[in-house]
XYZ file of N, CA and C in Angstrom:
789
model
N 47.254 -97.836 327.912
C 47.202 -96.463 327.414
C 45.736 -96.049 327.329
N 45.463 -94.810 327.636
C 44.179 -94.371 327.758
C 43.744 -94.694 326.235
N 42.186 -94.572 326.508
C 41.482 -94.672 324.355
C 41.663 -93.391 324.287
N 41.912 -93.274 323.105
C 41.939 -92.130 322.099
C 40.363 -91.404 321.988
N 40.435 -89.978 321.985
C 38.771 -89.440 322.146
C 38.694 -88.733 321.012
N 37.661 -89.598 319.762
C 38.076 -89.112 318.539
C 37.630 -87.879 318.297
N 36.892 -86.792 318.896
C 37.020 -85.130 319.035
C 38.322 -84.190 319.185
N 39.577 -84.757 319.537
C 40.679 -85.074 320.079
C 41.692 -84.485 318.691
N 42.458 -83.604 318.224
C 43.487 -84.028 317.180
C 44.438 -84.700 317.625
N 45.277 -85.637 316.456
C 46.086 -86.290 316.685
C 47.040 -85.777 317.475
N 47.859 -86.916 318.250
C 48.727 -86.384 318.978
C 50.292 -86.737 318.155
N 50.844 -86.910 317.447
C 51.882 -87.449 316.217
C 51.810 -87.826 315.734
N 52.672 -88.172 314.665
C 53.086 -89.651 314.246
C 54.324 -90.973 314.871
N 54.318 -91.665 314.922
C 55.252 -92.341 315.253
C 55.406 -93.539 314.362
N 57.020 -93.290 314.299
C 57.601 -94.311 312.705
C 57.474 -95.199 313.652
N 56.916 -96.872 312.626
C 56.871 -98.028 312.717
C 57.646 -98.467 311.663
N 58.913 -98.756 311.836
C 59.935 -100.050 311.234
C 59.593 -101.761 311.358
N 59.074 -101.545 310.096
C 58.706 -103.543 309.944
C 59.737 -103.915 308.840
N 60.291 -105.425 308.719
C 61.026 -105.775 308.167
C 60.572 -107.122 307.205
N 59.228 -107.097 307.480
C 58.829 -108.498 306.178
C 57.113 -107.496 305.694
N 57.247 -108.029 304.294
C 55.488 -107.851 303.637
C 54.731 -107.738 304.298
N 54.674 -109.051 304.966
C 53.487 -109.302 305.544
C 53.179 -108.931 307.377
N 54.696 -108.064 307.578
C 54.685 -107.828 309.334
C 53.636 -107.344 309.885
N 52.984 -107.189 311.004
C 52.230 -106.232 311.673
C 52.871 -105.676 312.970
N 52.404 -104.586 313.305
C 53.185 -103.929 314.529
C 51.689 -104.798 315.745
N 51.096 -105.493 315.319
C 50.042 -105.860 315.928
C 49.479 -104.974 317.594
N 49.990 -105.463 318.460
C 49.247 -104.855 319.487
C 49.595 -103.641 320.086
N 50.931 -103.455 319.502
C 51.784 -101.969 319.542
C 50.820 -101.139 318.986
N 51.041 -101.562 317.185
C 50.406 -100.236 317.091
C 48.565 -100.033 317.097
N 47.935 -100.829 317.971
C 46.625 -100.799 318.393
C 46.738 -100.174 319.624
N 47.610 -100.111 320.447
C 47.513 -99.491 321.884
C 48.122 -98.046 321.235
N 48.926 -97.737 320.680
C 49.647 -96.492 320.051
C 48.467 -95.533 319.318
N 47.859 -96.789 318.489
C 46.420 -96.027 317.668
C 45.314 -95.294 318.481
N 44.926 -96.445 319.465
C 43.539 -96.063 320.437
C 44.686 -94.689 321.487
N 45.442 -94.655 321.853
C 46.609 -93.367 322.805
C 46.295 -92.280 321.808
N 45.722 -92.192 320.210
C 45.689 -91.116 319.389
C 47.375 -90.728 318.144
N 48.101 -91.833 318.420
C 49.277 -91.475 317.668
C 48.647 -92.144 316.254
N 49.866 -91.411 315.346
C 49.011 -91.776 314.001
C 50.333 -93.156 313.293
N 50.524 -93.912 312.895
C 51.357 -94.810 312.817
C 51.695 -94.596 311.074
N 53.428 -94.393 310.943
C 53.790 -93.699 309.760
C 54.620 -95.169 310.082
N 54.069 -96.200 308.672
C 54.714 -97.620 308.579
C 56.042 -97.171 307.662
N 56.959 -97.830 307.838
C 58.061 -98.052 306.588
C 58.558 -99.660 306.517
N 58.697 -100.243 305.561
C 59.392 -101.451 305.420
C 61.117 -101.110 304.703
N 61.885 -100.998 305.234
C 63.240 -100.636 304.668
C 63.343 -101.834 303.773
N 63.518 -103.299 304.276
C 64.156 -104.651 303.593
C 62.737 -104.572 302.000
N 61.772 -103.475 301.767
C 61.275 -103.355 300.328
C 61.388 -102.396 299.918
N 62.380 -101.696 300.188
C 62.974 -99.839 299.774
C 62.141 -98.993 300.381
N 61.351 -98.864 301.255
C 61.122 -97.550 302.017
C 62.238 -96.388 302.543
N 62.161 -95.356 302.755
C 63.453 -94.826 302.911
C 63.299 -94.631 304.433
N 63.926 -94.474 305.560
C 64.191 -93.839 306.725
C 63.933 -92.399 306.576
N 62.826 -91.231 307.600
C 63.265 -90.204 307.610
C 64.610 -89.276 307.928
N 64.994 -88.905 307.241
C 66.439 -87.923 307.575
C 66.351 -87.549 308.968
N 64.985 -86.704 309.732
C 64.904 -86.610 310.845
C 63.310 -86.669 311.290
N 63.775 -87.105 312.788
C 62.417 -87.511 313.619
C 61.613 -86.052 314.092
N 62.159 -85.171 313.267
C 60.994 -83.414 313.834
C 59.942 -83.817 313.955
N 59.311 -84.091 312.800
C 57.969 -84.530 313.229
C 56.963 -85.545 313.450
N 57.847 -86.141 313.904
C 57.507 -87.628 314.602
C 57.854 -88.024 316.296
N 56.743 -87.939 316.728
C 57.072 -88.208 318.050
C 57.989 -89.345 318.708
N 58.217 -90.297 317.745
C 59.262 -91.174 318.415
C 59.073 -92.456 317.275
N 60.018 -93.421 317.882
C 60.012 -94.827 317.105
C 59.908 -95.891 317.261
N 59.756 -96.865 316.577
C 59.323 -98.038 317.169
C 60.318 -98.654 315.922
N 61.084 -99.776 316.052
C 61.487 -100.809 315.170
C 61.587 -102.447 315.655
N 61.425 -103.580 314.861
C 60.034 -104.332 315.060
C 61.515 -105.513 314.728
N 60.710 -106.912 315.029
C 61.920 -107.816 314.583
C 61.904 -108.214 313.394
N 62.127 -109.291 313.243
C 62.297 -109.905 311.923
C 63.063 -111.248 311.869
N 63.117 -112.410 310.829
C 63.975 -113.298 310.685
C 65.364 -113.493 310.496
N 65.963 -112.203 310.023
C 66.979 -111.937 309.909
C 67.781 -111.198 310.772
N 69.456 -111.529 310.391
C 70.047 -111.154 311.688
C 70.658 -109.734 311.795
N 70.997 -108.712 313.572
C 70.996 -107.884 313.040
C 72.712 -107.627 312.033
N 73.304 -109.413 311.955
C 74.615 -108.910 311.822
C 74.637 -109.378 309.878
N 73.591 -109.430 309.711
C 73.752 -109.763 308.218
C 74.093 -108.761 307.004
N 74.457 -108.793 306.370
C 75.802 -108.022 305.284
C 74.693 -107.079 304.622
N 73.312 -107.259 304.861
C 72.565 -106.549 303.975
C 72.749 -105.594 303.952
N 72.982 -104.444 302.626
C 72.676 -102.825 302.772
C 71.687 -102.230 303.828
N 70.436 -102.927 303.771
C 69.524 -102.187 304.683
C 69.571 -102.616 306.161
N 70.294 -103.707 306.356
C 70.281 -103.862 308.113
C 71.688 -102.813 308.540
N 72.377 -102.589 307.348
C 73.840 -101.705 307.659
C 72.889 -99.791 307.939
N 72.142 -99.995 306.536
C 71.657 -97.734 306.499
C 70.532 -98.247 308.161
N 70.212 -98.790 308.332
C 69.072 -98.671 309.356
C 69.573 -98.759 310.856
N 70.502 -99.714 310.793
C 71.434 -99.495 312.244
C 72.175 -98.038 312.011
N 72.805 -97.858 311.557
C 73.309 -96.529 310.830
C 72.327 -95.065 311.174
N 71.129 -95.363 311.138
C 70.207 -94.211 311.197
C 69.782 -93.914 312.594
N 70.074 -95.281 313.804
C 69.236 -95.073 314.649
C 70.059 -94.294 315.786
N 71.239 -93.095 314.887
C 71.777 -91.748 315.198
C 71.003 -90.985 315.628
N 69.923 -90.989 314.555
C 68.726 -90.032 314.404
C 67.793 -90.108 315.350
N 66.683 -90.983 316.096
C 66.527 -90.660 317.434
C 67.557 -90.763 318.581
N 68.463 -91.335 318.457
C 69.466 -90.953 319.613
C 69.780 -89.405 320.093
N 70.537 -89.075 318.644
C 71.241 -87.502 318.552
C 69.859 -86.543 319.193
N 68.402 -86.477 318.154
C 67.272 -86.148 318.995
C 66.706 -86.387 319.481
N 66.820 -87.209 320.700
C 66.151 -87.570 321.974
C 65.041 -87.851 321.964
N 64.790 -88.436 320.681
C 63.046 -88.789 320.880
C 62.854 -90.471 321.395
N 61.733 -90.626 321.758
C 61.706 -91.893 322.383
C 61.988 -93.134 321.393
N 62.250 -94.090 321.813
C 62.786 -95.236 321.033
C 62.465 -96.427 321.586
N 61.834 -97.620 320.893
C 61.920 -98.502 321.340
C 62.325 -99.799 320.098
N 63.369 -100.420 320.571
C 64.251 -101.645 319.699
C 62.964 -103.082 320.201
N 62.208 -103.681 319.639
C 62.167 -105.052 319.764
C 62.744 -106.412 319.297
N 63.755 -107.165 319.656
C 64.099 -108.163 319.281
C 65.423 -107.754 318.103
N 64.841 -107.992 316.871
C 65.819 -107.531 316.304
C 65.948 -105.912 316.118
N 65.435 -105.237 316.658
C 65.593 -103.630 316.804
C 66.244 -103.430 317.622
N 66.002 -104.099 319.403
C 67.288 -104.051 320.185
C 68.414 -104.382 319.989
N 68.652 -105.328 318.827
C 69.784 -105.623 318.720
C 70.433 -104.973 317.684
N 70.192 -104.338 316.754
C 70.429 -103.317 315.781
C 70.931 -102.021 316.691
N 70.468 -101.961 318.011
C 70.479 -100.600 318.751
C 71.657 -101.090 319.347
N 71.964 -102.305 319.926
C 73.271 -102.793 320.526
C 74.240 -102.750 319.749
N 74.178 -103.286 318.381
C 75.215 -102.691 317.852
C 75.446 -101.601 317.054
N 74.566 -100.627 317.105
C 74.932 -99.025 317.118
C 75.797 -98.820 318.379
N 75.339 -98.980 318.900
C 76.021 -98.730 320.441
C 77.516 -99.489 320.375
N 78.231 -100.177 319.978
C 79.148 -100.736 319.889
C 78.955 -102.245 320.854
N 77.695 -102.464 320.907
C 77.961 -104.167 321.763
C 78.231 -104.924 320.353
N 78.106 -106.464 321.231
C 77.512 -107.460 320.399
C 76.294 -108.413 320.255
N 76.140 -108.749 319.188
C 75.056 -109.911 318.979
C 75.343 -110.903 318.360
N 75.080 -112.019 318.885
C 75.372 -113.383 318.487
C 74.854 -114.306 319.228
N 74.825 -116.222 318.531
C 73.950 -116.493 319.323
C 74.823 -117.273 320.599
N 74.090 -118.083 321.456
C 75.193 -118.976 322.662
C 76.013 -119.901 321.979
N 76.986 -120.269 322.936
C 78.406 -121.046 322.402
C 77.443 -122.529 322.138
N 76.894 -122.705 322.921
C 76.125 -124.161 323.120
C 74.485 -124.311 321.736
N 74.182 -123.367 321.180
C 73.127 -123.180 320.529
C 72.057 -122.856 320.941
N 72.354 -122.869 322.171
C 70.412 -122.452 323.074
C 69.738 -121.595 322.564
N 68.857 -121.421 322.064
C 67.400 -120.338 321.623
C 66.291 -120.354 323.084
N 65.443 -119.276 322.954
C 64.708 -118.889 323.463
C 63.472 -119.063 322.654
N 62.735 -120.145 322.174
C 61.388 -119.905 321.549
C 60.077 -120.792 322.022
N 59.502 -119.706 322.832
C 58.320 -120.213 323.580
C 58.562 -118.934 324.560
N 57.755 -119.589 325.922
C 57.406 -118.537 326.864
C 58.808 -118.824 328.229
N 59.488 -117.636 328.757
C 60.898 -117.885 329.318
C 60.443 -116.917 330.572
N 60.912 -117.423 331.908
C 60.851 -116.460 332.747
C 61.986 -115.396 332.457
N 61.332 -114.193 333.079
C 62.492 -112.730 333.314
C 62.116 -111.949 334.923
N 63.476 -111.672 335.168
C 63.724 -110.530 336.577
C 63.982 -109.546 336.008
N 63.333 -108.301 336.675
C 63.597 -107.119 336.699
C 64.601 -106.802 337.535
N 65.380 -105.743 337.033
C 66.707 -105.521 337.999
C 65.923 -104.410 338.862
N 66.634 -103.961 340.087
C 66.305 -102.994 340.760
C 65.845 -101.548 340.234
N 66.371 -101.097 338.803
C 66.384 -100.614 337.990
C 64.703 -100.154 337.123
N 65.087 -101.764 337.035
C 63.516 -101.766 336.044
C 62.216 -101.749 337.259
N 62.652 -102.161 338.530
C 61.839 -102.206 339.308
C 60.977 -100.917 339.717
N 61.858 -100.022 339.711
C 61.801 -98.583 340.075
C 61.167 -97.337 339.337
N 60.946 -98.382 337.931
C 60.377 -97.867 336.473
C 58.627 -98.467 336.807
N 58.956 -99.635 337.003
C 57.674 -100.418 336.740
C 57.316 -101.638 337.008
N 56.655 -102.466 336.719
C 56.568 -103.982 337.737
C 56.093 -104.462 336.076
N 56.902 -105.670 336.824
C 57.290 -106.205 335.013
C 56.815 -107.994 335.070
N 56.603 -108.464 333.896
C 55.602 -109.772 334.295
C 57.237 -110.818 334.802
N 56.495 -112.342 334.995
C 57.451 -113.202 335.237
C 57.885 -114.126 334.435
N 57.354 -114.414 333.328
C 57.121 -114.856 332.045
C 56.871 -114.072 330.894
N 57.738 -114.155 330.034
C 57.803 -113.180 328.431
C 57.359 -114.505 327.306
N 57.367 -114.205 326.408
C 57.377 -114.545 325.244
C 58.198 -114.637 324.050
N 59.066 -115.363 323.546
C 60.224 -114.928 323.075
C 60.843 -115.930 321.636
N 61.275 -115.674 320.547
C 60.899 -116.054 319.565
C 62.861 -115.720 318.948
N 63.754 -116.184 319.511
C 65.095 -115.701 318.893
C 66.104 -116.985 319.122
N 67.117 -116.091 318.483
C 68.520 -117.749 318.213
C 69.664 -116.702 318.704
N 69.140 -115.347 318.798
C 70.738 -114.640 319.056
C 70.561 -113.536 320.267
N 71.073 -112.957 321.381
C 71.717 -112.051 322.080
C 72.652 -111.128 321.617
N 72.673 -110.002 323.020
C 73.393 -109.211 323.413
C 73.390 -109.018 324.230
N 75.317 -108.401 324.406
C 75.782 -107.435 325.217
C 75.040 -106.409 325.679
N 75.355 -106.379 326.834
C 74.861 -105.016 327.299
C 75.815 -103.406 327.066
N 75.083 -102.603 325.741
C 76.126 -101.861 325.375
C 77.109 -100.783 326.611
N 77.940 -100.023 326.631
C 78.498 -99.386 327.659
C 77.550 -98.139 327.586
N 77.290 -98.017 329.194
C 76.248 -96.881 328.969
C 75.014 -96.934 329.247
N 74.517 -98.015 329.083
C 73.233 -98.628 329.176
C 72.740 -99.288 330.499
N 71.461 -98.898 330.683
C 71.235 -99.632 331.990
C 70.154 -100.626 331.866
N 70.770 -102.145 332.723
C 69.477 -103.127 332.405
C 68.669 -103.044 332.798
N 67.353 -103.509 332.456
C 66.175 -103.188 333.295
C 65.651 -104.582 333.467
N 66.060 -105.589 332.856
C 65.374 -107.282 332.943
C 66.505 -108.243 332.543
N 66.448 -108.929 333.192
C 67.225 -110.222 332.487
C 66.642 -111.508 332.685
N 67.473 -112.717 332.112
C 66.991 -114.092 331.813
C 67.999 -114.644 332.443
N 67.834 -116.362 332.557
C 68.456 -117.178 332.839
C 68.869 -117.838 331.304
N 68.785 -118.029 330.555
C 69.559 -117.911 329.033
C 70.052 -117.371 328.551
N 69.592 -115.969 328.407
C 69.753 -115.092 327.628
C 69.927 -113.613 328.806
N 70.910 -113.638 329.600
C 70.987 -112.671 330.826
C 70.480 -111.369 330.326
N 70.601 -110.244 329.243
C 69.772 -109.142 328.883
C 68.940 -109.227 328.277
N 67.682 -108.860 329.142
C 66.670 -108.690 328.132
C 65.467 -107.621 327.963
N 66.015 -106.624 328.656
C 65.681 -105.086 328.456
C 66.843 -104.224 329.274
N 67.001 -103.511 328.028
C 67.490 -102.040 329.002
C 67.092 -100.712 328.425
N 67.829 -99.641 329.125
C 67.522 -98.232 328.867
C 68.617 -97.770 328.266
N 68.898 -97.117 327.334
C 70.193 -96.052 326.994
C 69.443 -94.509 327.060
N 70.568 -93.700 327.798
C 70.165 -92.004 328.197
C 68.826 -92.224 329.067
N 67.722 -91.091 328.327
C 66.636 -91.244 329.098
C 65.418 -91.845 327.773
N 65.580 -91.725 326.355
C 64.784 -92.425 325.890
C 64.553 -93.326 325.192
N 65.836 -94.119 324.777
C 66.052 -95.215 323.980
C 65.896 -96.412 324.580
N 64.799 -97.629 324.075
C 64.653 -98.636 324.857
C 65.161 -99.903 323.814
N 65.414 -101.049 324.594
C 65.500 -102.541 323.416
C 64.571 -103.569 324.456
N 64.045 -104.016 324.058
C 63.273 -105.409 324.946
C 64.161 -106.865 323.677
N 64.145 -107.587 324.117
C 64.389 -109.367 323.281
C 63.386 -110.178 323.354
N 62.175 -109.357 324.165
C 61.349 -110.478 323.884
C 59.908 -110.173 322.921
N 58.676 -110.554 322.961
C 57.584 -110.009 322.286
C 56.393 -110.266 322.933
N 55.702 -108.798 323.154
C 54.671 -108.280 324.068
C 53.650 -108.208 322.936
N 54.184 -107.681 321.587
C 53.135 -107.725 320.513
C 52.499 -108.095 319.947
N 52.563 -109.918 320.359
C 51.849 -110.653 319.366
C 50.278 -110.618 319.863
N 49.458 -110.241 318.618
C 47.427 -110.816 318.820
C 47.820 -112.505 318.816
N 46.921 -112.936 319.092
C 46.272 -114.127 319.099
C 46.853 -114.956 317.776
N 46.436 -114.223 316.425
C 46.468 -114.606 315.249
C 48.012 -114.225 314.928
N 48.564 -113.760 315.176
C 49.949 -113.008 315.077
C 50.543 -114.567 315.633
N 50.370 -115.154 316.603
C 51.221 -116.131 317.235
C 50.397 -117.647 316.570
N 49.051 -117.361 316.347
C 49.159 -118.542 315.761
C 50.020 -118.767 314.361
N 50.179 -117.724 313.475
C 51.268 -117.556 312.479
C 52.309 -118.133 312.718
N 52.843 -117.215 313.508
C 54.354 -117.432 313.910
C 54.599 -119.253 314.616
N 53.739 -119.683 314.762
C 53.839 -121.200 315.319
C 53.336 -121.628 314.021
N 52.968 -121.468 313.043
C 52.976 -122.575 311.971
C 54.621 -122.252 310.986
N 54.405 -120.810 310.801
C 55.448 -120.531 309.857
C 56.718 -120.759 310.650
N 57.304 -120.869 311.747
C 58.090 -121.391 312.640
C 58.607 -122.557 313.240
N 57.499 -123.404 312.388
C 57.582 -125.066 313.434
C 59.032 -125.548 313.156
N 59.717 -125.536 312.380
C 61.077 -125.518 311.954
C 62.185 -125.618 313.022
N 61.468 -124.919 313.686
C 62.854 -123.410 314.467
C 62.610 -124.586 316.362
N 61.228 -125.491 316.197
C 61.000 -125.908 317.220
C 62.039 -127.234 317.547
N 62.917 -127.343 316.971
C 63.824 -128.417 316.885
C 65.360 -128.201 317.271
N 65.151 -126.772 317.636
C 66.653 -126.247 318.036
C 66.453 -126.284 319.608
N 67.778 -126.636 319.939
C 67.804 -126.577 321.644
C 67.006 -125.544 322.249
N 66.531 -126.399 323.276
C 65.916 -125.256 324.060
C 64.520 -124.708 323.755
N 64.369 -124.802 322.382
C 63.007 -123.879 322.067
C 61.665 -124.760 322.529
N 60.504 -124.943 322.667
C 59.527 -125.382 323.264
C 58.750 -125.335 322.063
N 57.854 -126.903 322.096
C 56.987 -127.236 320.800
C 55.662 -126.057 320.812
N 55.393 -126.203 319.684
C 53.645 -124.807 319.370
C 52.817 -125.400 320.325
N 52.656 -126.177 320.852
C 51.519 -126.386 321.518
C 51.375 -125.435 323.372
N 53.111 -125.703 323.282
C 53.414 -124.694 324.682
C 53.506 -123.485 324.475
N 53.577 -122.687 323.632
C 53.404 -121.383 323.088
C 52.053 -120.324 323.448
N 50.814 -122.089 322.482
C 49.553 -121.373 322.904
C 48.765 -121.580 324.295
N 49.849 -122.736 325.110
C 49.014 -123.222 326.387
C 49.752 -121.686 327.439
N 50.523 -121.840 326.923
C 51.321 -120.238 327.902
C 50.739 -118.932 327.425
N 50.311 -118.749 326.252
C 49.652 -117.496 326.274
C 48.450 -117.337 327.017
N 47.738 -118.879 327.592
C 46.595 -118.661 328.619
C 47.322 -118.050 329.743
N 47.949 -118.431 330.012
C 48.658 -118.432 331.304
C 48.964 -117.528 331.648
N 49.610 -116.446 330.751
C 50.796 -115.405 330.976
C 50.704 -114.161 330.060
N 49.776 -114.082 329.017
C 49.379 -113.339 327.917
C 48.570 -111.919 328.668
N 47.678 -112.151 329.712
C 47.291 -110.973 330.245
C 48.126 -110.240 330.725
N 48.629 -110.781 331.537
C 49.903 -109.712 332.494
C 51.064 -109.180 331.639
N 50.911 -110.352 330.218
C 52.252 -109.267 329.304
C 51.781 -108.409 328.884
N 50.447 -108.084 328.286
C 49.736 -107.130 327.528
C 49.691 -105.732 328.736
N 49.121 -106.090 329.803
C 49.236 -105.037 331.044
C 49.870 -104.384 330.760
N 51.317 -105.332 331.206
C 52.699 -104.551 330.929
C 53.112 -103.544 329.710
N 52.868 -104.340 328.906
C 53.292 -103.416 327.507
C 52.482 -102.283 327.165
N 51.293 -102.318 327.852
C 50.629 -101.157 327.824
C 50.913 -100.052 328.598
N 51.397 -100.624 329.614
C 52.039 -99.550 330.764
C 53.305 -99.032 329.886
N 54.169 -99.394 329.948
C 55.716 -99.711 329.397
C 55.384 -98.658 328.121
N 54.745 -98.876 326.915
C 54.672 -97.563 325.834
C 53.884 -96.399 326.118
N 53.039 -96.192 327.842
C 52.340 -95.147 327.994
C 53.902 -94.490 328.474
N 54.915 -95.467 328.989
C 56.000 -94.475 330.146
C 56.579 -94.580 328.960
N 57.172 -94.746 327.922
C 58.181 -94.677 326.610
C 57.429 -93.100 325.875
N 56.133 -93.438 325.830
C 55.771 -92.444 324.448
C 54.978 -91.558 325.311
N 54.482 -91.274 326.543
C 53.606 -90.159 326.796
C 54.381 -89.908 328.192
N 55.210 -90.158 328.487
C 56.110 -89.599 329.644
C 56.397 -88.276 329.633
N 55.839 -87.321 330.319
C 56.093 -86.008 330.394
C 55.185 -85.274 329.207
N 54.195 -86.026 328.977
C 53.298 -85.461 327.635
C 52.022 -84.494 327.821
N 51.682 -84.236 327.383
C 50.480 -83.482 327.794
C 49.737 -84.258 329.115
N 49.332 -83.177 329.612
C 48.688 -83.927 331.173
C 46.907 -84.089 330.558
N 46.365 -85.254 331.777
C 44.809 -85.372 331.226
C 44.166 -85.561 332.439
N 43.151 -85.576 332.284
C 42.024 -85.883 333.494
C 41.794 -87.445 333.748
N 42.339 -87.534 335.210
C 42.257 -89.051 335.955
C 41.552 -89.797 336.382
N 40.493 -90.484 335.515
C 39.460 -91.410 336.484
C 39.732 -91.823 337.618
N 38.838 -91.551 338.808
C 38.861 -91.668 339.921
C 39.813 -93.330 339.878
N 39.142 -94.473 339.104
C 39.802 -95.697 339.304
C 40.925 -95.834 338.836
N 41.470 -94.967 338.022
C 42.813 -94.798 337.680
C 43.916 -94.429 338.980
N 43.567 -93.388 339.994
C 44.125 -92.353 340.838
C 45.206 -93.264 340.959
N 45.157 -94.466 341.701
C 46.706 -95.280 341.782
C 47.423 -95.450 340.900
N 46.563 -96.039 339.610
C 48.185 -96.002 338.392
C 48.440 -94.787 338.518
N 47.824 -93.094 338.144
C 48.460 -91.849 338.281
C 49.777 -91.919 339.132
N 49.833 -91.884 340.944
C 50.347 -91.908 341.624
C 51.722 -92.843 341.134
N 51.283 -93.852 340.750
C 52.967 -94.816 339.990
C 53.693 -94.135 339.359
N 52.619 -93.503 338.047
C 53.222 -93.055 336.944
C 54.083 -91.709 337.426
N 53.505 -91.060 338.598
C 54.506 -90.128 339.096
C 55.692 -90.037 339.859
N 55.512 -91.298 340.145
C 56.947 -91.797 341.323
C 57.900 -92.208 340.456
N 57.661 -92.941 339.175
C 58.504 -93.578 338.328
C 59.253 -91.775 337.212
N 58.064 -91.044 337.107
C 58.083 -89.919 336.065
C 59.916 -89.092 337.061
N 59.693 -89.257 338.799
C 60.668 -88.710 339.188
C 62.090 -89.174 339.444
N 62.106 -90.656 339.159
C 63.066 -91.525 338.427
C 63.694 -91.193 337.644
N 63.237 -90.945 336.234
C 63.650 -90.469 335.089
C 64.060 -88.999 335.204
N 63.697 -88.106 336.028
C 63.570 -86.798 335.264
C 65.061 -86.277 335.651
């Protein structure tokens, strides 16, 4: 996403849904910040309320968490419940992890985890479907930190899948997104999540901390690329137009072939 030119007024707000104290929207909302959006945090699971409506908020973001999206809590019930509210107004949306899956089952899928126990925690290859191809060029290796899936709701189109975990992005309409995996973590964000996690490294399938941080050498640039591309086409798709550095002119040209995809 282009930097933000602080002569510039803001260009929105956009709600950030976190679900622990201590969450960060980490590299989301640093690429969202430097793009000029202004980041309106809520934590629901410590009583924040949901806005009634997204008028004046350019769109949403909701973030994962440890918990599941099928747990009895009041607030995983009003918050799946709400995400009416960018649907009904078409503002952009994006589900991560447990947000996509909160969005799947708004949508009437399911979530749950494999018959066999397999998790996804460490770094997992993904294909783009023809779909997602046509949107954007997507890395070959994600990052991914879960025990549960979904269905692909009716309606919805995939844009990536796995060999574990077969969905792992799609589109609903033209602006609601879910990814399962995580593009967001800083540096320090994942060294966290590999201490406060080592636990979770003992379940099938998941890969010890040490492969976590040897794969973020590996594979950490091209996810960040991506995700930077991926919330310029989510949140500034069809947005105010700007002036194109000459070394830009080719991403421009993408961003317009993909812009006639969508429209």
């Amino acid at each position: 996403m282009h930097p933000h030119d602080p002569h510039r007024p803001s260009r929105g707000k956009i709600l950030i849904v976190l679900h622990q104290e201590r969450s960060s929207p980490g590299r989301v909302g640093q690429l969202l910040t430097q793009a000029g959006f202004h980041l309106d945090i809520r934590r629901p699971p410590l009583g924040d309320p949901l806005p009634e409506t997204l008028h004046e908020h350019r769109g949403a973001v909701v973030f994962g968490g440890p918990m599941s999206a099928n747990d009895p809590e009041e607030y995983i019930r009003r918050e799946t419940e709400w995400l009416a509210v960018p649907l009904k107004e078409e503002k952009p949306f994006l589900g991560i992890c447990l947000g996509a899956q909160m969005l799947v089952n708004h949508l009437g899928g399911r979530v749950g985890p494999r018959e066999d126990g397999a998790v996804e925690i460490g770094w997992y290859p993904i294909h783009a479907t023809q779909e997602g191809k046509q949107m954007m060029d997507w890395p070959d290796m994600v990052y991914q930190f879960h025990r549960e899936g979904f269905s692909l709701p009716s309606g919805a189109t995939l844009l990536a899948g796995g060999q574990t975990y077969p969905n792992q992005a799609f589109r609903y309409g033209r602006k609601a997104y879910g990814i399962q995996f995580h593009a967001e973590l800083t540096r320090a964000m994942m060294h966290s999540w590999v201490v406060r996690g080592a636990s979770r490294f003992e379940l099938p399938g998941a890969q010890q901390g040490r492969e976590h941080l040897n794969g973020r050498f590996l594979w950490d640039i091209r996810l960040r690329r991506w995700l930077e591309e991926f919330l310029q086409h989510i949140f500034e798709h069809g947005s105010d137009a700007r002036v194109v550095p000459a070394a830009e002119a080719n991403e421009a040209i993408r961003y317009g072939r993909r812009d006639d995809v969508l429209s």
